[in-house]
mmCIF file of C-alpha atoms in Angstrom:
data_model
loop_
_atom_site.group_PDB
_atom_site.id
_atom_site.type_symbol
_atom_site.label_atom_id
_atom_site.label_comp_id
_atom_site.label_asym_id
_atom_site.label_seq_id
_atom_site.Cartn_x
_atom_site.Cartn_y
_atom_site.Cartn_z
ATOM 1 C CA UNK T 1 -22.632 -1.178 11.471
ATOM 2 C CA UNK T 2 -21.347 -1.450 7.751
ATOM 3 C CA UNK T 3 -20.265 1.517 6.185
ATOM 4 C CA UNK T 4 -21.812 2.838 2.784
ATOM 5 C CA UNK T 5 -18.621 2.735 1.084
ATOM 6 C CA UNK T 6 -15.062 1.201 1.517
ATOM 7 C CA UNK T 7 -13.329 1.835 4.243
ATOM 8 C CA UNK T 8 -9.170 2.619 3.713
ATOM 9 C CA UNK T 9 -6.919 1.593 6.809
ATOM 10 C CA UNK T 10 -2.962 2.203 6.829
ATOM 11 C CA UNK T 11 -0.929 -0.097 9.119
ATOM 12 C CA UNK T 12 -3.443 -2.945 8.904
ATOM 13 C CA UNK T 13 -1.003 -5.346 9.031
ATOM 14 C CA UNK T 14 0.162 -5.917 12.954
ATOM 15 C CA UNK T 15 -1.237 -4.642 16.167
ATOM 16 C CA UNK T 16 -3.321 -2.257 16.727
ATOM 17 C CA UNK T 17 -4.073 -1.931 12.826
ATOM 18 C CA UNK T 18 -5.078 -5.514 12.516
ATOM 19 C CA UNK T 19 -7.583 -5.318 15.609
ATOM 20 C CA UNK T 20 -9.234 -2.614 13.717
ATOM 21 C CA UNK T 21 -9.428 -4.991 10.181
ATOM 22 C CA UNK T 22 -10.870 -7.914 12.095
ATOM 23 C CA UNK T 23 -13.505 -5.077 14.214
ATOM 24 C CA UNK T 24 -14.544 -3.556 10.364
ATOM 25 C CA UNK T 25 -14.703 -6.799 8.620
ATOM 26 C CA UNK T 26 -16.703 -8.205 11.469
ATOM 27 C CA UNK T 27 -19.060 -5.464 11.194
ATOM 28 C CA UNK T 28 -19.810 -6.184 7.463
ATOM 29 C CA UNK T 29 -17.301 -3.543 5.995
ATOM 30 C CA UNK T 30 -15.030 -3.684 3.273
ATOM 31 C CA UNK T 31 -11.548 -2.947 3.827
ATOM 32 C CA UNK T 32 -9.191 -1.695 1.596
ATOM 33 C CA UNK T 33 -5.738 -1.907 3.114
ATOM 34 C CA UNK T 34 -1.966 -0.298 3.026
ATOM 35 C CA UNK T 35 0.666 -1.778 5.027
ATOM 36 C CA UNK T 36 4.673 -2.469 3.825
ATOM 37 C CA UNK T 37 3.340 -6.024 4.910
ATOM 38 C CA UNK T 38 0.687 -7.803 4.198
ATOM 39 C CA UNK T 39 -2.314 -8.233 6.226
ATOM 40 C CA UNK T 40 -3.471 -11.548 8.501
ATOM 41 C CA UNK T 41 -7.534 -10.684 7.774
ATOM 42 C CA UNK T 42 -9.101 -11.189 4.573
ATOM 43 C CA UNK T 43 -8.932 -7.804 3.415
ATOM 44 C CA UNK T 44 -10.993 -6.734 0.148
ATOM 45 C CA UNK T 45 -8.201 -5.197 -1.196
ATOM 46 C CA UNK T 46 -4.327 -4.592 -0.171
ATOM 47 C CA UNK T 47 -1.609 -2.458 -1.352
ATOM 48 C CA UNK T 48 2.008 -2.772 -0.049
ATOM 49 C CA UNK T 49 3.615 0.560 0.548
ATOM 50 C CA UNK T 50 6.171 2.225 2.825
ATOM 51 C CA UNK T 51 4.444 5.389 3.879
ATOM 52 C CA UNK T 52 7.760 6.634 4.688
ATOM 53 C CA UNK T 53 8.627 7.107 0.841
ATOM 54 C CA UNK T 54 6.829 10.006 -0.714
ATOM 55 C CA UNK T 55 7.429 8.136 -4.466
ATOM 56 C CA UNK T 56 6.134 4.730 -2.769
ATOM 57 C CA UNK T 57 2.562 7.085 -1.476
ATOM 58 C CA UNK T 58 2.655 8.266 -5.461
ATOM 59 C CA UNK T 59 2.467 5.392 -6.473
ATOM 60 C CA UNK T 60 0.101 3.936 -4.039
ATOM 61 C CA UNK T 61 -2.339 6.910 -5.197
ATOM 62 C CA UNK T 62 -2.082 5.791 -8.552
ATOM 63 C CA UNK T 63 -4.178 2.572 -7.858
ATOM 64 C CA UNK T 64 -6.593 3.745 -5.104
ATOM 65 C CA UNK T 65 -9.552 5.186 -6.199
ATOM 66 C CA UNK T 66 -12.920 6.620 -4.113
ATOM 67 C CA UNK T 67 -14.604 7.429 -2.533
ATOM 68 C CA UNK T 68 -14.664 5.582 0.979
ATOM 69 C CA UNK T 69 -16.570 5.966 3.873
ATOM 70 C CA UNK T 70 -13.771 6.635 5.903
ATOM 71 C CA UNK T 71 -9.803 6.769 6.240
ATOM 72 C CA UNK T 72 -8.201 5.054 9.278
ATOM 73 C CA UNK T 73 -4.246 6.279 9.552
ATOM 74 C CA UNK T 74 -3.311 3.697 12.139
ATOM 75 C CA UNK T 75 0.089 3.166 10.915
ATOM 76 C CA UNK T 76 2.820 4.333 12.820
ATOM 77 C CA UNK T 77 6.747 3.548 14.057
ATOM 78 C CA UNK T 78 8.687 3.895 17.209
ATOM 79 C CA UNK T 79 11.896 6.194 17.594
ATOM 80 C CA UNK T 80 13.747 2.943 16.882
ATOM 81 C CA UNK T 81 13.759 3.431 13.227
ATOM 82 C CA UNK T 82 15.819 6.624 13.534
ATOM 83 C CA UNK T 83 14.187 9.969 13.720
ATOM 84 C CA UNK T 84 14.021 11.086 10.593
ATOM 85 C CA UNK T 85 12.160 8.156 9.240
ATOM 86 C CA UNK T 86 9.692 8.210 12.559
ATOM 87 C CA UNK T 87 8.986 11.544 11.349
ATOM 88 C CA UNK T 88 8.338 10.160 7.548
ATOM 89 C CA UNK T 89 5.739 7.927 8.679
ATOM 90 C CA UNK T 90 4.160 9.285 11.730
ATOM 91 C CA UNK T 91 4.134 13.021 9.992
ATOM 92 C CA UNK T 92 4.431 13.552 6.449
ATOM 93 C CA UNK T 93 3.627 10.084 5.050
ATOM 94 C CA UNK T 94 0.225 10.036 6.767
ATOM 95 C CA UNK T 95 -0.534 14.356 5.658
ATOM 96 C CA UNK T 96 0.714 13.408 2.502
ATOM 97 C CA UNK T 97 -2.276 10.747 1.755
ATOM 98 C CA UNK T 98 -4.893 11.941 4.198
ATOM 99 C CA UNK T 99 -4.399 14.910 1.803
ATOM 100 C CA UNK T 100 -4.025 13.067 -1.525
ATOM 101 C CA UNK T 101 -7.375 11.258 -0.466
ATOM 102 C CA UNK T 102 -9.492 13.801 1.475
ATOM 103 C CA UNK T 103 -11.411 15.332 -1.299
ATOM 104 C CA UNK T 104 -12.683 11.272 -1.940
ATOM 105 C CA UNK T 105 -13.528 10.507 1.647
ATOM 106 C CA UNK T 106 -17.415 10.665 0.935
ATOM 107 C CA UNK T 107 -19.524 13.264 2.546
ATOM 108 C CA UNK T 108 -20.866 12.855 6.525
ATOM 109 C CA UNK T 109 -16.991 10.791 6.188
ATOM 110 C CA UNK T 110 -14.439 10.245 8.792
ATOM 111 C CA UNK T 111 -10.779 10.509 9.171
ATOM 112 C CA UNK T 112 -9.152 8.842 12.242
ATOM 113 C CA UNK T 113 -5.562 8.837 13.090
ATOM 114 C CA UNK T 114 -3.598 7.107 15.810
ATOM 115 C CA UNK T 115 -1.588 9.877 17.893
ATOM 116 C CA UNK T 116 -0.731 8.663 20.988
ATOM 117 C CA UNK T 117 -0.559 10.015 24.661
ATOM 118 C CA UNK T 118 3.190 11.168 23.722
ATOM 119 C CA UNK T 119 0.843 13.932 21.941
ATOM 120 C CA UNK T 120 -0.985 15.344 25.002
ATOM 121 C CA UNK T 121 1.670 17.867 25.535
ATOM 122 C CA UNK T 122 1.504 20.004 21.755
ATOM 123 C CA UNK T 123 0.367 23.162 23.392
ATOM 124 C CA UNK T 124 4.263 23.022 24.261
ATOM 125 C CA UNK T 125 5.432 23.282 21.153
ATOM 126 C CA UNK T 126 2.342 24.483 19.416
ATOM 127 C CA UNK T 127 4.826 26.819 17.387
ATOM 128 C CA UNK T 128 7.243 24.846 16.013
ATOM 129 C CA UNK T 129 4.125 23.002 14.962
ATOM 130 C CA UNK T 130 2.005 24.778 13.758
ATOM 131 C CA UNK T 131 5.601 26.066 11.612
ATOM 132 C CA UNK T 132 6.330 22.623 9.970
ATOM 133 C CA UNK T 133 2.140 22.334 8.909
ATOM 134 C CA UNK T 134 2.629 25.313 7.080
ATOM 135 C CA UNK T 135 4.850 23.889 4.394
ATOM 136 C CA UNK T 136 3.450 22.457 1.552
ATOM 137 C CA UNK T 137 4.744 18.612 0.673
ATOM 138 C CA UNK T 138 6.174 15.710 2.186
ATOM 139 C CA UNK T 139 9.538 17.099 0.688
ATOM 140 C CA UNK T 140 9.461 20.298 2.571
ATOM 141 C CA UNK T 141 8.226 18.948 5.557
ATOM 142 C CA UNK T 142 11.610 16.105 5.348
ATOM 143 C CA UNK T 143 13.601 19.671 4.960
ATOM 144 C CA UNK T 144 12.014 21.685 7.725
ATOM 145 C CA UNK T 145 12.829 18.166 9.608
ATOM 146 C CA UNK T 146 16.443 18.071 8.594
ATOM 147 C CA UNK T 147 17.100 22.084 9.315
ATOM 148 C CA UNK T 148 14.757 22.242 12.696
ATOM 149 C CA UNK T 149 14.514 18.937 14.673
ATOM 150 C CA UNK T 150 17.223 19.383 17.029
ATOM 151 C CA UNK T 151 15.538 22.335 18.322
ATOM 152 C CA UNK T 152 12.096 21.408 18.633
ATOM 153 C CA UNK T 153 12.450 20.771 22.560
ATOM 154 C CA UNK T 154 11.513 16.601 22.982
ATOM 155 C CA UNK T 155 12.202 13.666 21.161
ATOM 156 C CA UNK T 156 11.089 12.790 17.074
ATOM 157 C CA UNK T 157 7.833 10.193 18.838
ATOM 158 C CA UNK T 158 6.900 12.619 20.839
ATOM 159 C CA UNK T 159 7.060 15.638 18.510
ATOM 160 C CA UNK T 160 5.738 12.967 15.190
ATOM 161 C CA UNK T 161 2.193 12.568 17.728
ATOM 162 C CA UNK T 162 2.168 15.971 18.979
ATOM 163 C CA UNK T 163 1.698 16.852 15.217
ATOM 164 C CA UNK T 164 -0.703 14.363 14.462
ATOM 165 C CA UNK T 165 -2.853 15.895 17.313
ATOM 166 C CA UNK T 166 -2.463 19.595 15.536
ATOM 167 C CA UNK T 167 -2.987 18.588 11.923
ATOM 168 C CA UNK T 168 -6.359 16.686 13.053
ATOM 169 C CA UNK T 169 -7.856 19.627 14.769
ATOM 170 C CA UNK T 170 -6.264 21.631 11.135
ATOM 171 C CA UNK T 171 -8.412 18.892 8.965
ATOM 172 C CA UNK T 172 -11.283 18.788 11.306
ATOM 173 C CA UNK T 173 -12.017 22.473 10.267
ATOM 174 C CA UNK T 174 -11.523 21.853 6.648
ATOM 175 C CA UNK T 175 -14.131 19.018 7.011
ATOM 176 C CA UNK T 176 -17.201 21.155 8.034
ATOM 177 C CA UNK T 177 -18.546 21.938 4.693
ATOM 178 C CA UNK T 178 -19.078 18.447 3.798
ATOM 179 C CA UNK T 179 -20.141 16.623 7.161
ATOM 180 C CA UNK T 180 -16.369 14.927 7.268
ATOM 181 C CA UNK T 181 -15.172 14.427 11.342
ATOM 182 C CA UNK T 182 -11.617 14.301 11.729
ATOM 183 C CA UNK T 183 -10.893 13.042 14.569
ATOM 184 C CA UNK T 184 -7.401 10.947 16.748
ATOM 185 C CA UNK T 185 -7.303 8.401 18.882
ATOM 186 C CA UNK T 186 -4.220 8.537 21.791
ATOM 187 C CA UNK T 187 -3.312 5.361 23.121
ATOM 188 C CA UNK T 188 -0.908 4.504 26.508
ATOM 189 C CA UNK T 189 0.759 1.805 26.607
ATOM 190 C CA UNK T 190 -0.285 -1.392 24.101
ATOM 191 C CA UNK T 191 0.316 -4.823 24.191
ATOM 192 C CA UNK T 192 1.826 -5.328 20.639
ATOM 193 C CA UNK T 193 4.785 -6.173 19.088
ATOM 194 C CA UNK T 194 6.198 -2.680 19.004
ATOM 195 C CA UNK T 195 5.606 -2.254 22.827
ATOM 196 C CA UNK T 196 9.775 -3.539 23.536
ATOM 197 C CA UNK T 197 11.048 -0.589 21.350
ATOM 198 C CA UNK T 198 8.215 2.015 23.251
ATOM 199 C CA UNK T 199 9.898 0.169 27.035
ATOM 200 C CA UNK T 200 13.688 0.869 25.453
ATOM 201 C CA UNK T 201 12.757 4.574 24.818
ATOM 202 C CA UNK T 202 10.447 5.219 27.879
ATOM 203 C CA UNK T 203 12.605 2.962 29.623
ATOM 204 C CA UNK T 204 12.026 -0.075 32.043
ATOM 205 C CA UNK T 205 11.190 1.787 35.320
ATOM 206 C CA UNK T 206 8.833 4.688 33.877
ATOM 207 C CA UNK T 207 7.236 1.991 31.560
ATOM 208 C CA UNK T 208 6.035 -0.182 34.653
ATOM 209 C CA UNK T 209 5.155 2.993 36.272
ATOM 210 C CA UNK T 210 2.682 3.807 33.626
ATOM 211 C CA UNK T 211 1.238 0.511 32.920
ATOM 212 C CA UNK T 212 0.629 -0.327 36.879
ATOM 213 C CA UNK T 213 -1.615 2.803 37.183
ATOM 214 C CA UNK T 214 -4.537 0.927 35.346
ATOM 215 C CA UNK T 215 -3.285 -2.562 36.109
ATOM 216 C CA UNK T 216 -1.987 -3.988 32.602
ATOM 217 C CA UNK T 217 -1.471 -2.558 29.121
ATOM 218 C CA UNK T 218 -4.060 -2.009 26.386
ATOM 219 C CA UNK T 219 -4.926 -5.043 24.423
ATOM 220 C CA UNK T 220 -4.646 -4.373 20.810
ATOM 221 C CA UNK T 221 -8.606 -4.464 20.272
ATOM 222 C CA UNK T 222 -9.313 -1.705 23.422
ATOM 223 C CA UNK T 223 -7.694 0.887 20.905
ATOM 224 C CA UNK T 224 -9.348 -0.718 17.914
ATOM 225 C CA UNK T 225 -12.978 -0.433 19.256
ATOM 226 C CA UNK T 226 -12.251 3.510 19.576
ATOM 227 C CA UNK T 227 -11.206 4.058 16.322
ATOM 228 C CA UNK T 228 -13.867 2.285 14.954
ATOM 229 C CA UNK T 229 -15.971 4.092 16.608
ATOM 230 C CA UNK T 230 -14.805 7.019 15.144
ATOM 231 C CA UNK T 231 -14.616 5.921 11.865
ATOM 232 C CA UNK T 232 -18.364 5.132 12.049
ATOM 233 C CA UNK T 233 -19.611 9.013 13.472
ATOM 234 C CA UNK T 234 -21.675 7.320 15.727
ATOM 235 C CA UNK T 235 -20.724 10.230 18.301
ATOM 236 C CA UNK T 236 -22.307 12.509 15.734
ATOM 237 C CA UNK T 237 -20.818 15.699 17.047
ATOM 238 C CA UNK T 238 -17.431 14.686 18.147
ATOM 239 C CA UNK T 239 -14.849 17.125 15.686
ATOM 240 C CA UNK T 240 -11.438 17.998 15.830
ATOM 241 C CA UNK T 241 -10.719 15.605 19.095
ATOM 242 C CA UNK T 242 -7.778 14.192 20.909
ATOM 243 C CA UNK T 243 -8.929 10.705 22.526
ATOM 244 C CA UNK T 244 -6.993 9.764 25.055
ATOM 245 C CA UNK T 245 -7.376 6.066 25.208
ATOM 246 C CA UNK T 246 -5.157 4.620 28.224
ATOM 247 C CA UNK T 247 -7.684 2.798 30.428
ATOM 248 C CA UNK T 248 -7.518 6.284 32.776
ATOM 249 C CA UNK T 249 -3.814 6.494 33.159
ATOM 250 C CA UNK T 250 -3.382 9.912 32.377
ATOM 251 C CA UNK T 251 -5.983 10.839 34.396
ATOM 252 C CA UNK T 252 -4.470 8.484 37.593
ATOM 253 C CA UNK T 253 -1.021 10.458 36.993
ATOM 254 C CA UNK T 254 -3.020 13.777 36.790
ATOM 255 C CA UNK T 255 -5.440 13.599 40.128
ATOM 256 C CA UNK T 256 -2.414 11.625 41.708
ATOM 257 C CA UNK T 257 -4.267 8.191 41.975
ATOM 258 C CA UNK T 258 -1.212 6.943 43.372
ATOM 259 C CA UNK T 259 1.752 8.585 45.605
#
């Protein structure tokens, strides 16, 4: 189902991102797309950016203009970059623009970011949290970073999608007035180039753990037709929702599918 306006999706370039492109283009939509590379579908529009640069996103802002049907934050980077730039990206790149662009998502819009199922845990560390959300730019987010990571009780990934979970159910309130669903989709393990980094920080053992519960990993295009799902509101009064999509792995560890 096309979408009345344009539809703006960040990471389109590789992966998951990509799946969703070919799923929105095949529908009939047009795709306006951000990526630091550029994109393998035939995109109606692309920008290169690094969503980890608050000047790059200033400048990104400067050529985008409204309003669209629906924002898709799909992109996202492993611990493997260093923690401070996971955090740029996953955190305060993506609440810098979802901000930026939220007042020209159009009304009865969407806005649908990838967390993960690192995120299932933020009731943890709903705190620290719900303490970094409070500041104001991507500046004094990178500060509360700097003076407050090492304390926050897990790992940058884990913390970066824990956030992502809180901030959607934040912006899902905000949307109310105007029909906008804010919603995230939480992937397990996916089959895409980034899944070697995820094994090196999960590592080897826990990683074939996980993925043996359900039989294989996630193909790029199960998380894609979830998030486009979302992006269309088909499941009118879904708001403010964590999606775990991992083939029922997190429900296999949880009711103890296996010993």
């Amino acid at each position: 189902m096309a979408m009345q306006y344009p539809v703006l999706l960040t990471g389109s370039a590789s992966g998951i991102g990509d799946a969703t492109a070919k799923r929105l283009l095949d529908a009939g939509n047009k795709v306006i797309s951000v990526d630091i590379k550029e994109p393998k579908q035939s995109v109606h529009e692309h920008h290169t950016c690094d969503l980890g640069d608050s000047k790059a996103i200033d400048d990104l802002l400067g050529k985008l203009k409204g309003p669209y049907s629906s924002l898709l934050n799909v992109a996202g980077v492993p611990e493997s970059v260093g923690g401070a730039k996971c955090m740029a990206i996953n955190v305060f790149g993506l609440r810098k623009l979802t901000e930026a662009l939220f007042d020209d998502i159009a009304d009865g819009g969407t806005v649908v970011s990838v967390s993960s199922i690192a995120g299932n845990n933020w009731r943890k560390r709903r705190a620290a949290i719900s303490d970094l959300l409070a500041t104001s730019s991507f500046e004094e987010g990178v500060a509360w970073w700097d003076k407050n990571g090492a304390d926050v009780g897990t790992d940058p990934y884990t913390f970066s999608k824990e956030t992502v979970v809180v901030y959607t159910m934040a912006l899902a309130g905000r949307g109310l007035t105007r029909g906008i669903r804010v919603n995230d989709v939480g992937p397990g393990p996916v089959d895409t180039p980034l899944l070697p980094d995820f094994t090196h920080f999960a590592g080897e053992d826990n990683m074939k753990n996980m993925i043996s519960m359900t039989g294989r990993a996630a193909e790029a295009d199960d998380i894609a037709e979830a998030l486009v799902m979302l992006a269309n509101g088909e499941p009118r009064w879904v708001n403010g929702h964590h999606l775990v999509v991992d083939g029922g792995m997190t429900a296999g560890f949880s009711a103890g599918w296996k010993s």
